[in-house]
Coordinates of C-alpha atoms in Angstrom, one line a residue:
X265 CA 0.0 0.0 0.0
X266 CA 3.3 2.6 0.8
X267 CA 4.5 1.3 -2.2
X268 CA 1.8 2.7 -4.1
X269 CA 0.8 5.6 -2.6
X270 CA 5.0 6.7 -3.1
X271 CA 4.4 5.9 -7.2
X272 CA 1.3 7.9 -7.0
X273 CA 3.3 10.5 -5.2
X274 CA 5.8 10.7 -7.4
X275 CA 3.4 10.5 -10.5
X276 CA 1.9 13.9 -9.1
X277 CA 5.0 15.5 -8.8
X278 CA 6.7 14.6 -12.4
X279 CA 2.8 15.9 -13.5
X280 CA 2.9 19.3 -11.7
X281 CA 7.2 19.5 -12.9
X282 CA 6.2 18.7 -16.8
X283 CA 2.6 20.7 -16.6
X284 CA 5.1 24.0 -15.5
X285 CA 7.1 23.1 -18.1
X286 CA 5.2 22.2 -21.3
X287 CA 2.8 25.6 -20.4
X288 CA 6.2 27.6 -20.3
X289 CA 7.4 26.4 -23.5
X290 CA 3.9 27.2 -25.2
X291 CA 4.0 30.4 -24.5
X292 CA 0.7 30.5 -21.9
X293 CA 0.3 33.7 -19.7
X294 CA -0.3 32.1 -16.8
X295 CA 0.9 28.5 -16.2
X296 CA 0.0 26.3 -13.4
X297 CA 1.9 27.8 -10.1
X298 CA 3.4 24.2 -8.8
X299 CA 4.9 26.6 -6.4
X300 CA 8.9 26.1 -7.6
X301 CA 11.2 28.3 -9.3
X302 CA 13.4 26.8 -11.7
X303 CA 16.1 25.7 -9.6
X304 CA 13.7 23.9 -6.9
X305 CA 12.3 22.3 -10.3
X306 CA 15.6 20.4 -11.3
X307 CA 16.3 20.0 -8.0
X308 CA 13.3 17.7 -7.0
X309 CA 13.6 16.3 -10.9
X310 CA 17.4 14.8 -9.8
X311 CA 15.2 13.0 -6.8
X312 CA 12.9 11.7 -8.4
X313 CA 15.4 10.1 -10.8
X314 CA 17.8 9.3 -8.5
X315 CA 15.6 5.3 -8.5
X316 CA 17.3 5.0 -11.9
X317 CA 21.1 5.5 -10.9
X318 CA 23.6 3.0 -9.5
X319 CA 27.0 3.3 -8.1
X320 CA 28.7 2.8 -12.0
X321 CA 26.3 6.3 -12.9
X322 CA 27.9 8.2 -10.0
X323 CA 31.4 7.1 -9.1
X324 CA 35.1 8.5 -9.9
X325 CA 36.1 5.7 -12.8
X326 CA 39.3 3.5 -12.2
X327 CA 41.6 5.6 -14.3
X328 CA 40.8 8.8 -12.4
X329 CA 41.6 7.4 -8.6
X330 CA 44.3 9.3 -6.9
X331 CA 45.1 6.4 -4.4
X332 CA 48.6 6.2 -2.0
X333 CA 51.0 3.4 -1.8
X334 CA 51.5 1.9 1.5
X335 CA 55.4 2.6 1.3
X336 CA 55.3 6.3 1.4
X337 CA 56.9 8.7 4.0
X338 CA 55.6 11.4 5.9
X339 CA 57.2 14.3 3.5
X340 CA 55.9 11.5 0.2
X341 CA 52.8 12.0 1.7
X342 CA 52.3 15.6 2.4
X343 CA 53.1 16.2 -1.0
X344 CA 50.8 13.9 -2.1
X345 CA 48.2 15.7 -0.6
X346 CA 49.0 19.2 -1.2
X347 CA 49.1 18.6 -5.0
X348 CA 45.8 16.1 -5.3
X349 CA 43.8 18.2 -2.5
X350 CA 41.4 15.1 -1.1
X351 CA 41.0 14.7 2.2
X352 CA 40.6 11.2 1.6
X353 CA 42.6 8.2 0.2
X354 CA 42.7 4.9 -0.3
X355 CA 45.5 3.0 0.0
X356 CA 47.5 0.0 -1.5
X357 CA 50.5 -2.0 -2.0
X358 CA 51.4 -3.5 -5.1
X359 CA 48.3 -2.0 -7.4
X360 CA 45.4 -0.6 -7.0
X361 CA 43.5 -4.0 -6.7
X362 CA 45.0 -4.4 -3.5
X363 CA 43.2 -2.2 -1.6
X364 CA 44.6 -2.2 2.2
X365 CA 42.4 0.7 3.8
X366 CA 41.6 3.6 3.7
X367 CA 43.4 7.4 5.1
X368 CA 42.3 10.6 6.3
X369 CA 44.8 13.9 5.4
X370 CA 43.8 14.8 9.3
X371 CA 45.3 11.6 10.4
X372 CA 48.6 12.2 8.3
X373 CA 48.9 15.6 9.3
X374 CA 48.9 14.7 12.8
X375 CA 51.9 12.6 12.5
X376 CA 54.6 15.7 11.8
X377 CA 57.0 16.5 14.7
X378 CA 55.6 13.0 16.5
X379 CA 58.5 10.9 17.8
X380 CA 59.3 7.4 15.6
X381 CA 58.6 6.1 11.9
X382 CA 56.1 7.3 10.4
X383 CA 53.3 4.3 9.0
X384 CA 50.5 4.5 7.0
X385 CA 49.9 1.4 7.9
X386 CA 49.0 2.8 11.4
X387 CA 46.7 5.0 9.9
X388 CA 44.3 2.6 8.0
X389 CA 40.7 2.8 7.9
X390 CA 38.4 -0.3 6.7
X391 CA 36.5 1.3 3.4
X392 CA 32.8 0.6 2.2
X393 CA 33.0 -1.9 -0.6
X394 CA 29.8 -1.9 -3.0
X395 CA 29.0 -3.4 -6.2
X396 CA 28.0 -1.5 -9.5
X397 CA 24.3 -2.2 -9.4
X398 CA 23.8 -0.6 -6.1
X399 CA 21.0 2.1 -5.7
X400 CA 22.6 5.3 -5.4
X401 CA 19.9 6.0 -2.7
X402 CA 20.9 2.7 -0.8
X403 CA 24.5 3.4 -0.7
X404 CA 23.6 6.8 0.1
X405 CA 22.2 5.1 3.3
X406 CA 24.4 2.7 4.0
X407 CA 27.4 5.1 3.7
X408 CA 25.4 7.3 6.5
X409 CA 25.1 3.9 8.5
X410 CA 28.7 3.0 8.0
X411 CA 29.9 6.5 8.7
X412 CA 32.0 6.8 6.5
X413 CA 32.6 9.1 3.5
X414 CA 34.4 7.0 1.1
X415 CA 33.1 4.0 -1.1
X416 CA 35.1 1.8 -3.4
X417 CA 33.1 0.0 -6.0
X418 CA 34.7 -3.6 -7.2
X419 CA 33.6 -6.2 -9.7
X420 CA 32.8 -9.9 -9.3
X421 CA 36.3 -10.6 -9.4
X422 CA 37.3 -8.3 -6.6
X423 CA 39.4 -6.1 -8.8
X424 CA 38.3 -2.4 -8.4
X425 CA 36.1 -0.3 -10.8
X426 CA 36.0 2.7 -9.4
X427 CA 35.2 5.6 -6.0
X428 CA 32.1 7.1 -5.0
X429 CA 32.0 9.6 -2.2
X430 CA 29.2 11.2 -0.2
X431 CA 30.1 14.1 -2.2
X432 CA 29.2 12.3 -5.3
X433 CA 26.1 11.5 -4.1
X434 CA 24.8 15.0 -2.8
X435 CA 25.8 16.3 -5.9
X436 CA 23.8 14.3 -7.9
X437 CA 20.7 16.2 -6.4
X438 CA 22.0 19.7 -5.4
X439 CA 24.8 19.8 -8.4
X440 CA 28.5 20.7 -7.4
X441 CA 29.2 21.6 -4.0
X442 CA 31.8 24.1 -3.2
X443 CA 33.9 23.8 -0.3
X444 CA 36.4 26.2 1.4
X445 CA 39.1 25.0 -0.7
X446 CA 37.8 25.6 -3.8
X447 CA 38.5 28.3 -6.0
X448 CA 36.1 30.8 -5.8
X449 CA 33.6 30.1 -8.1
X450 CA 33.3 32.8 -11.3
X451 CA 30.5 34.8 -12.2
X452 CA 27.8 32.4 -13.9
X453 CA 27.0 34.6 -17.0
X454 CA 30.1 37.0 -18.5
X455 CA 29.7 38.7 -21.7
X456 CA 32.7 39.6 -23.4
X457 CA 33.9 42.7 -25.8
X458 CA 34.4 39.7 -28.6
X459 CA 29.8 38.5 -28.5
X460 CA 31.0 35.9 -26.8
X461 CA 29.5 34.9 -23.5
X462 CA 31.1 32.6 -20.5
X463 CA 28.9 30.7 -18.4
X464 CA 28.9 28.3 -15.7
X465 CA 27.4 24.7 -17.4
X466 CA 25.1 24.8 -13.9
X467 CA 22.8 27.6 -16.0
X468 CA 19.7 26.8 -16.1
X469 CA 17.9 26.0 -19.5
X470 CA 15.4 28.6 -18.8
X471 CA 18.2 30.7 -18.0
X472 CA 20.0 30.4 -21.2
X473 CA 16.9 30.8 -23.3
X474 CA 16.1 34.1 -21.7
X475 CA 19.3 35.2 -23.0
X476 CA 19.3 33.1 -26.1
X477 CA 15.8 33.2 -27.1
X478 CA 14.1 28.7 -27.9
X479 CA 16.9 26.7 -28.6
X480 CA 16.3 23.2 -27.4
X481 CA 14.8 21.1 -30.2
X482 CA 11.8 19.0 -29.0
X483 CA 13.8 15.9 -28.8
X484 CA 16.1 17.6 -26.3
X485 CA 13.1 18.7 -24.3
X486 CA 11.5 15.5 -24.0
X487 CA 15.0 14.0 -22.9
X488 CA 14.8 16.4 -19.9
X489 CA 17.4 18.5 -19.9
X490 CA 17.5 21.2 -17.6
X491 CA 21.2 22.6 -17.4
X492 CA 23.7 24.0 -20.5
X493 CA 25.9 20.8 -19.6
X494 CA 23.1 18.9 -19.8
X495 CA 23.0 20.4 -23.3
X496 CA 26.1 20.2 -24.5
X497 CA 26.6 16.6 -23.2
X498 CA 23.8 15.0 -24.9
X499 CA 25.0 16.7 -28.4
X500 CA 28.5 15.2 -27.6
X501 CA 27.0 12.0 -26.5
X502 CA 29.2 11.9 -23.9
X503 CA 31.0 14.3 -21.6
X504 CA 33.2 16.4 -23.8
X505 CA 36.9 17.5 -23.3
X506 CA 38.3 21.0 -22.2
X507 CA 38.8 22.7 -25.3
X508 CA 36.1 20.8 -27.4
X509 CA 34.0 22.4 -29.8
X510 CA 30.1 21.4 -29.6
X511 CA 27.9 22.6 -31.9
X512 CA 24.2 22.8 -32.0
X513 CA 22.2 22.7 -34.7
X514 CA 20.9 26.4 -34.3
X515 CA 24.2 27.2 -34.9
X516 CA 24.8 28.1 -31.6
X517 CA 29.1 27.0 -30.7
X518 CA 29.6 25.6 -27.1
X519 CA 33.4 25.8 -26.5
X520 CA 34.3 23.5 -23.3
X521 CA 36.5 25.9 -21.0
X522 CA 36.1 23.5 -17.8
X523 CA 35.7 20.1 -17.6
X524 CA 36.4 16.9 -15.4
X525 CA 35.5 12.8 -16.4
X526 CA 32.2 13.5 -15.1
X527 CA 31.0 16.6 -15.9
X528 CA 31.0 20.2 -17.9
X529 CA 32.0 23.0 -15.6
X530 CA 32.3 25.8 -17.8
X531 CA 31.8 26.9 -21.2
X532 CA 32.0 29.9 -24.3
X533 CA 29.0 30.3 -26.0
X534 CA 29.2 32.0 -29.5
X535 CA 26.6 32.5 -31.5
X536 CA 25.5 32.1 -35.2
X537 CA 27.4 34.4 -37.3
X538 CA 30.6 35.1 -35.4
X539 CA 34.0 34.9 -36.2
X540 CA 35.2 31.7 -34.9
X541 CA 37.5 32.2 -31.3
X542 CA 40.6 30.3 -30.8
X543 CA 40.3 27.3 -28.6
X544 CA 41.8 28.3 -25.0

């Protein structure tokens, strides 16, 4: 009986999200007030399809791991951290397969000027270890019941595929999450002396077509996408590279300024007509 009255919950909600939406797009006066701005909307759109994402959708892939190896000193260390910036790691000894634990910076820290050898041995935490297929909303939970920040997702041979954090999953609903050492974010919307405009790839859609005028084709607006990374990821068909030229067929030119394996942080938008501008 919960079970159904969630769906019919949820069934609501999408109705009220799309009903906003579709009313917006056709130009009505007065659509129906579901009571959320634009931001609130794509917020509670990443819950509700948060059901269809696993650990593989959300984590940090093998490749892109920044883990330590067990041997390291205390100076080894320290400059591991001050270049890579985590305040996590996991650690191994002969490759990264061989997982031995996990360390916290605040741990490693606390070792300078303390008498004897230095061990990260000593340090070791047990990590979470989770399959691909989990839930994201079940790891979510059992990370919270673990207490522990850090995940490592391995295959059915043991052999790790990848590192999920409870950053990772927060993000997934809020988007990214800035922390104090960040850089401090830049202004989401610059316009430049050359047309051109910078903007953060958080921008809403709605956003950008205020500026832009109707962009998104109606295939791109029944595959719900509500951010410019959104956008420019599903006309890559995958998550493009700093520097990468994405076009749209409007003629609209999305150059990638910012960029990580997972997502588009930051982009040049130049518009139909323009001179082309040299790749940063």
């Amino acid at each position: 009986m919960r079970k159904r009255e969630a769906e019919s919950v949820r069934d609501r909600v999408e109705e009220l999200i799309e009903s906003r939406e579709h009313a917006h797009r056709d130009g009505e006066d007065q659509p129906p007030d579901t009571g959320l701005d634009p931001h609130e909307r794509a917020l509670l759109r990443n819950v509700l399809t948060l059901r269809g994402k696993n650990a593989y959708d959300v984590m940090v892939p093998r490749a892109d791991i920044m883990a330590m190896p067990i041997d390291l000193t205390l100076d080894q260390a320290i400059t591991f951290i001050q270049h890579d910036g985590h305040s996590r790691y996991p650690v191994y000894r002969d490759n990264l397969d061989d997982i031995l634990g996990m360390v916290h910076i605040k741990d490693v820290f606390a070792a300078v000027g303390r008498d004897g050898p230095f061990s990260l041995q000593a340090m070791l935490r047990r990590p979470l270890l989770v399959v691909p297929t989990v839930p994201v909303l079940d790891l979510l939970l059992q990370m919270r019941q673990a207490r522990v920040h850090l995940a490592l997702v391995v295959d059915e041979y043991g052999g790790i595929d990848g590192l999920v954090t409870i950053e990772d999953l927060v993000e997934t609903i809020t988007g990214d999450i800035a922390d104090e050492h960040d850089e401090i974010a830049a202004p989401q919307i610059i316009e430049r002396p050359d047309g051109t405009i910078e903007m953060d790839a958080r921008t809403p859609v709605e956003d950008f077509e205020e500026k832009f005028g109707p962009v998104l084709t109606d295939e791109e607006r029944g595959a719900d996408i509500d951010t410019v990374a959104g956008l420019v990821t599903t006309l890559a068909g995958r998550v493009p590279a700093k520097g990468e030229l994405v076009s749209h067929p409007s003629g609209l030119e999305f150059r990638v300024l910012e960029a990580d394996v997972r997502r588009v942080r930051r982009v040049r938008v130049k518009r139909p007509g323009m001179q082309a501008q040299a790749a940063e």
